Short mmCIF file of C-alpha atoms in Angstrom, two decimals:
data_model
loop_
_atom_site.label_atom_id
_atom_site.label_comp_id
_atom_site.label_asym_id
_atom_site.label_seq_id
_atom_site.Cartn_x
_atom_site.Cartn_y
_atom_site.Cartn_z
CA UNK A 250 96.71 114.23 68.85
CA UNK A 251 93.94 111.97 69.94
CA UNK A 252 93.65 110.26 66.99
CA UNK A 253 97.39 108.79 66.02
CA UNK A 254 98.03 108.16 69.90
CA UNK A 255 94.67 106.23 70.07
CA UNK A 256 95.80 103.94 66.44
CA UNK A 257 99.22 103.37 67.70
CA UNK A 258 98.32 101.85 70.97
CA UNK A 259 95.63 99.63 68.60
CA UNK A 260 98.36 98.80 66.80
CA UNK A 261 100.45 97.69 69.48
CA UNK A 262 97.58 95.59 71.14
CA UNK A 263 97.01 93.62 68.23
CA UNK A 264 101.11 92.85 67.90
CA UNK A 265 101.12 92.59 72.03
CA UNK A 266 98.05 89.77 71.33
CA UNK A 267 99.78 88.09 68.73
CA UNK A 268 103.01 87.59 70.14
CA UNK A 269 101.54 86.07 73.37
CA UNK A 270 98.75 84.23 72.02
CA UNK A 271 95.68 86.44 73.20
CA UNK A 272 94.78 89.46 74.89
CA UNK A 273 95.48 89.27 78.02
CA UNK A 274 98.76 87.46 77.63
CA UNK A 275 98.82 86.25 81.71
CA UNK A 276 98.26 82.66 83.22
CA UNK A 277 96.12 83.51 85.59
CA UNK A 278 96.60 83.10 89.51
CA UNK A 279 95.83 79.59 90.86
CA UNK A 280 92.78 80.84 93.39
CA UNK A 281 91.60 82.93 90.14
CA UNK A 282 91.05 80.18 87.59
CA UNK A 283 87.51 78.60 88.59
CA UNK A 284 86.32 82.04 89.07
CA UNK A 285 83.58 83.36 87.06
CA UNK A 286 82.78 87.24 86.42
CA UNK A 287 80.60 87.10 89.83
CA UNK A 288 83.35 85.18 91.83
CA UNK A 289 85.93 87.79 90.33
CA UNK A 290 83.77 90.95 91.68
CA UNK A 291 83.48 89.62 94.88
CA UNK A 292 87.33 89.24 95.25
CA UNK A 293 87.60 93.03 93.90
CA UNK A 294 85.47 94.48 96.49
CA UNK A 295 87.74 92.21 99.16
CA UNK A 296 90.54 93.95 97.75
CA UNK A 297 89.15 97.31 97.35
CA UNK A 298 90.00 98.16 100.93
CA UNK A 299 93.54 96.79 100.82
CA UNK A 300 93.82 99.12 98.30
CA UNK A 301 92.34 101.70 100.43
CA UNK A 302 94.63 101.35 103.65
CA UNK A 303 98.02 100.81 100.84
CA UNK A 304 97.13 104.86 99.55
CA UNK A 305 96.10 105.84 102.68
CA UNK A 306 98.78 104.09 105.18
CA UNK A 307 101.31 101.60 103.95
CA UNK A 308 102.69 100.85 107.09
CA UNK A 309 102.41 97.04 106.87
CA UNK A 310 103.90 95.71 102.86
CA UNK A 311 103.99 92.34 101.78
CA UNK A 312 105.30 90.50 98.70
CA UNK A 313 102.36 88.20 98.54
CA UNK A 314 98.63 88.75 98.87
CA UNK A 315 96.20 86.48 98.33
CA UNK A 316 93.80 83.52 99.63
CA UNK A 317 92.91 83.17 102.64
CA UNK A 318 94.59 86.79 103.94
CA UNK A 319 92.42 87.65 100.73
CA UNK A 320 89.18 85.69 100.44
CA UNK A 321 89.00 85.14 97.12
CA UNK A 322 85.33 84.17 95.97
CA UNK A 323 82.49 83.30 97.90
CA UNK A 324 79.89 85.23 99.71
CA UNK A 325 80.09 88.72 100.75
CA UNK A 326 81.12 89.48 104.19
CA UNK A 327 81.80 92.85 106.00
CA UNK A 328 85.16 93.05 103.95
CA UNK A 329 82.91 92.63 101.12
CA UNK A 330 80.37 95.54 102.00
CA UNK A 331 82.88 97.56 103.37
CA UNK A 332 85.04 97.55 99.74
CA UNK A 333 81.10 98.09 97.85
CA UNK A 334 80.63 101.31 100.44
CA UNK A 335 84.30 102.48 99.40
CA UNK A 336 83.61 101.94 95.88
CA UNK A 337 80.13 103.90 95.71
CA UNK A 338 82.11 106.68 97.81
CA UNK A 339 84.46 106.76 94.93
CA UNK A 340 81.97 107.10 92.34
CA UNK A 341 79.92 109.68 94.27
CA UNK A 342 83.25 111.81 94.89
CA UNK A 343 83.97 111.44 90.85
CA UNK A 344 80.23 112.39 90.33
CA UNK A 345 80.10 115.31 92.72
CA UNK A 346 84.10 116.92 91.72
CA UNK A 347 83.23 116.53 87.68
CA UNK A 348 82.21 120.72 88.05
CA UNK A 349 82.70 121.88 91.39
CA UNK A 350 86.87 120.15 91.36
CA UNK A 351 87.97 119.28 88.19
CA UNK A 352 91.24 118.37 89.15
CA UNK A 353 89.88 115.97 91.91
CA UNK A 354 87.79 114.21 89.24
CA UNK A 355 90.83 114.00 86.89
CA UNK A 356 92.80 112.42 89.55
CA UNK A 357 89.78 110.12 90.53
CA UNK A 358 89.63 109.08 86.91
CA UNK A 359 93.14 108.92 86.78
CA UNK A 360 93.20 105.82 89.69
CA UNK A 361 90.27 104.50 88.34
CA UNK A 362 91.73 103.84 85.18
CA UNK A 363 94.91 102.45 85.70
CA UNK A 364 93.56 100.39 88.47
CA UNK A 365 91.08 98.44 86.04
CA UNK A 366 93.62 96.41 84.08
CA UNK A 367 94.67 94.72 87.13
CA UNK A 368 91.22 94.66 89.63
CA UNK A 369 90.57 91.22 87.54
CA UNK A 370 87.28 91.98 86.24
CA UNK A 371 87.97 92.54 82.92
CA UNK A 372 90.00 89.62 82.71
CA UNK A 373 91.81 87.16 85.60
CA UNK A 374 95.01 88.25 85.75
CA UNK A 375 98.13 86.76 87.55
CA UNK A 376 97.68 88.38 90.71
CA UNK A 377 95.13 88.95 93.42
CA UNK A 378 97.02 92.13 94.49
CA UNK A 379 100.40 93.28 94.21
CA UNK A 380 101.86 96.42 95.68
CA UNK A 381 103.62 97.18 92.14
CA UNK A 382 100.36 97.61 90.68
CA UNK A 383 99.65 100.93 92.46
CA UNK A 384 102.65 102.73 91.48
CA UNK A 385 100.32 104.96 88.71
CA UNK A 386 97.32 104.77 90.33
CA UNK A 387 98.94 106.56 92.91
CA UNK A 388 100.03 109.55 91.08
CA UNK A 389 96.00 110.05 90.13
CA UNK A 390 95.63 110.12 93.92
CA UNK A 391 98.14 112.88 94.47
CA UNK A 392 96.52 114.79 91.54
CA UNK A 393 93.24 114.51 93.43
CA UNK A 394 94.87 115.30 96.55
CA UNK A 395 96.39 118.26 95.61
CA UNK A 396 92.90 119.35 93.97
CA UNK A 397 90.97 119.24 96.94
CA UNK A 398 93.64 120.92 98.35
CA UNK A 399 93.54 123.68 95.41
CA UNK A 400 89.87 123.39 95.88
CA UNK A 401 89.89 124.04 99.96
CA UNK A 402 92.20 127.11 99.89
CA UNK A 403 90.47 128.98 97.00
CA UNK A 404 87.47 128.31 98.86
CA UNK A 405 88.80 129.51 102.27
CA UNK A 406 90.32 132.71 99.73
CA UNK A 407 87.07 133.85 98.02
CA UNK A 408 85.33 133.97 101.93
CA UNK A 409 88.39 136.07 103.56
CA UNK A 410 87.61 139.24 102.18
CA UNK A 411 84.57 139.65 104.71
CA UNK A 412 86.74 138.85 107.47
CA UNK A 413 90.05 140.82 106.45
CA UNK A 414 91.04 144.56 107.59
CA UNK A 415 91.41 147.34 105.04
CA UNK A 416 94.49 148.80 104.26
CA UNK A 417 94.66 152.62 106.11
CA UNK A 418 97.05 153.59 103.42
CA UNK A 419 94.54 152.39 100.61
CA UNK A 420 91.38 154.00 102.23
CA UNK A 421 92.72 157.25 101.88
CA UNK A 422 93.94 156.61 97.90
CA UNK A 423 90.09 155.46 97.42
CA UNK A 424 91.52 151.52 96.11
CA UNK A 425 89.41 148.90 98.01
CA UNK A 426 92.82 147.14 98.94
CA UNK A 427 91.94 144.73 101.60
CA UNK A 428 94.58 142.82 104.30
CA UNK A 429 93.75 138.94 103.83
CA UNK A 430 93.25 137.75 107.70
CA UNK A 431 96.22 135.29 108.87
CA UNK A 432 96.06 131.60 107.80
CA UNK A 433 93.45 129.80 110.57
CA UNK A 434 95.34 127.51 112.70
CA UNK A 435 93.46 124.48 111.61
CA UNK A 436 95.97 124.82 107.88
CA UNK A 437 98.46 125.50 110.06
CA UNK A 438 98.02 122.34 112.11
CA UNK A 439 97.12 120.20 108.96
CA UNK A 440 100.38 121.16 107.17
CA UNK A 441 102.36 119.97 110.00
CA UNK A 442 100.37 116.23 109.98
CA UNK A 443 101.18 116.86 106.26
CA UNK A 444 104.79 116.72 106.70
CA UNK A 445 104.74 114.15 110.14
CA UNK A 446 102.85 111.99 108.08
CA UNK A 447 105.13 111.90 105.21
CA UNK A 448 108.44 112.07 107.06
CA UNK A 449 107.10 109.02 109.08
CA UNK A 450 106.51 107.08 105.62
CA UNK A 451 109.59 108.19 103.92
CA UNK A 452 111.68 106.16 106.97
CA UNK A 453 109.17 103.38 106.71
CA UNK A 454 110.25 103.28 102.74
CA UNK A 455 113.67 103.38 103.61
CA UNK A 456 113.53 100.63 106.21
CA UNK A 457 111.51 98.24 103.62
CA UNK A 458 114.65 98.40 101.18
CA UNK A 459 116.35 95.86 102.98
CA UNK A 460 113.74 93.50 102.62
CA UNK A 461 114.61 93.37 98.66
CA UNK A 462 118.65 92.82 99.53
CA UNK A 463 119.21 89.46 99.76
CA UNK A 464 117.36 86.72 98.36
CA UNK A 465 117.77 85.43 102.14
CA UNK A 466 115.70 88.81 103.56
CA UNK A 467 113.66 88.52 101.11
CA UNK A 468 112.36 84.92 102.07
CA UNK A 469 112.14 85.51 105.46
CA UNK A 470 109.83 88.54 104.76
CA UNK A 471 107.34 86.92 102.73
CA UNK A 472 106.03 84.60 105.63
CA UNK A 473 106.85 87.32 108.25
CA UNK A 474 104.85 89.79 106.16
CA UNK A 475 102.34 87.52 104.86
CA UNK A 476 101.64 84.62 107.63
CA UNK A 477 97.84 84.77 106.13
CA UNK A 478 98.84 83.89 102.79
CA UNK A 479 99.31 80.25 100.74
CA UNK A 480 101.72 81.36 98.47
CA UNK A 481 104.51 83.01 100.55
CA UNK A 482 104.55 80.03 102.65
CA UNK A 483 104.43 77.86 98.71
CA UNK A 484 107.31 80.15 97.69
CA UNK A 485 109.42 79.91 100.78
CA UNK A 486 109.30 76.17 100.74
CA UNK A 487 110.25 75.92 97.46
#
């Protein structure tokens, strides 16, 4: 299957290159341009917690992202480091979940992947960060989520024997049947956060639809949301 899924997407990169005039196909962004590869990894790891808090908590959107909300370039900083200690976290977590978690390194892989067409290291792209980019990146992190999960309760499964109570009925039949002990409170109490946590996103979602309305909303938003970037101020004046 590998093999004709591998030549048609070949295929359609070389008509895709054609048509546009290269590979990339994207005028890159403005603050991108002088960049070289070193400039263009120093932006990543700025962005790499952005990224971070958008999985994590996306309370705060914006249309716009970008210089100086965004330094793009330049020296490292504790943004900086603290996007190179996220990233080496990553990799460790891949390295660590290839055999013990499968599923948690597929997902990993997963986000890693689709993040690396637009992280503008293999090429500048026309963006510095967009929330659209994360839509499939963010199913890997589900996939990982729910594999740590898978992980965690197998885990907490294989040690509950030596804790449970064996069944009177069974002792007497001479099967070891044996009474699993009742879910700790600490699952209890993170399957509640579970579902505050994604009821309180779910209205936050809802709310952020009626930035996208009007063409009206939508301007006042982009300098509301993004006050630290050029651009939305650029794009509302014009």
């Amino acid at each position: 299957l590998l093999v004709p899924v591998v030549a048609l997407a070949a295929l359609l990169f070389v008509i895709r290159g054609r048509i546009l005039g290269g590979s990339v196909g994207e005028t890159p962004a403005v603050a991108l341009r002088p960049l070289a590869f070193g400039g263009r990894l120093t932006t990543f790891l700025a962005v790499v917690p952005e990224w971070g808090r958008l999985f994590v908590w996306p309370w705060h959107l914006q249309a716009e992202y970008g210089p100086p909300g965004i330094p793009v370039g330049g020296s490292m900083m504790l943004r900086h480091w603290f996007g190179a200690l996220l990233v080496v976290a990553f990799i460790g977590a891949f390295w660590w979940s290839r055999r013990r978690a499968p599923v948690v390194a597929f997902g990993l892989l997963w986000i890693a992947v689709a993040l690396a067409p637009v992280s503008n290291l293999v090429a500048p792209t026309g963006i510095v960060l967009a929330e659209r980019v994360l839509c499939l990146p963010t199913i890997g992190l589900a996939i990982a989520a729910c594999g740590a999960w898978m992980t965690a309760t197998n885990s907490a499964v294989r040690r509950a024997p030596a804790g449970g109570t064996v069944d009177r009925e069974a002792r007497g039949s001479g099967r070891a049947a044996v009474r699993l002990p009742t879910p700790h409170a600490a699952w209890r109490s993170t399957l509640v956060a579970l579902a505050l946590y994604t009821f309180a996103l779910t209205l936050r979602s809802a709310d952020r639809v009626g930035t996208w309305r009007t063409q009206a909303a939508f301007i006042a938003a982009l300098t509301r949301d993004g006050a630290q970037d050029f651009r939305s101020w650029k794009v509302a004046a014009q």
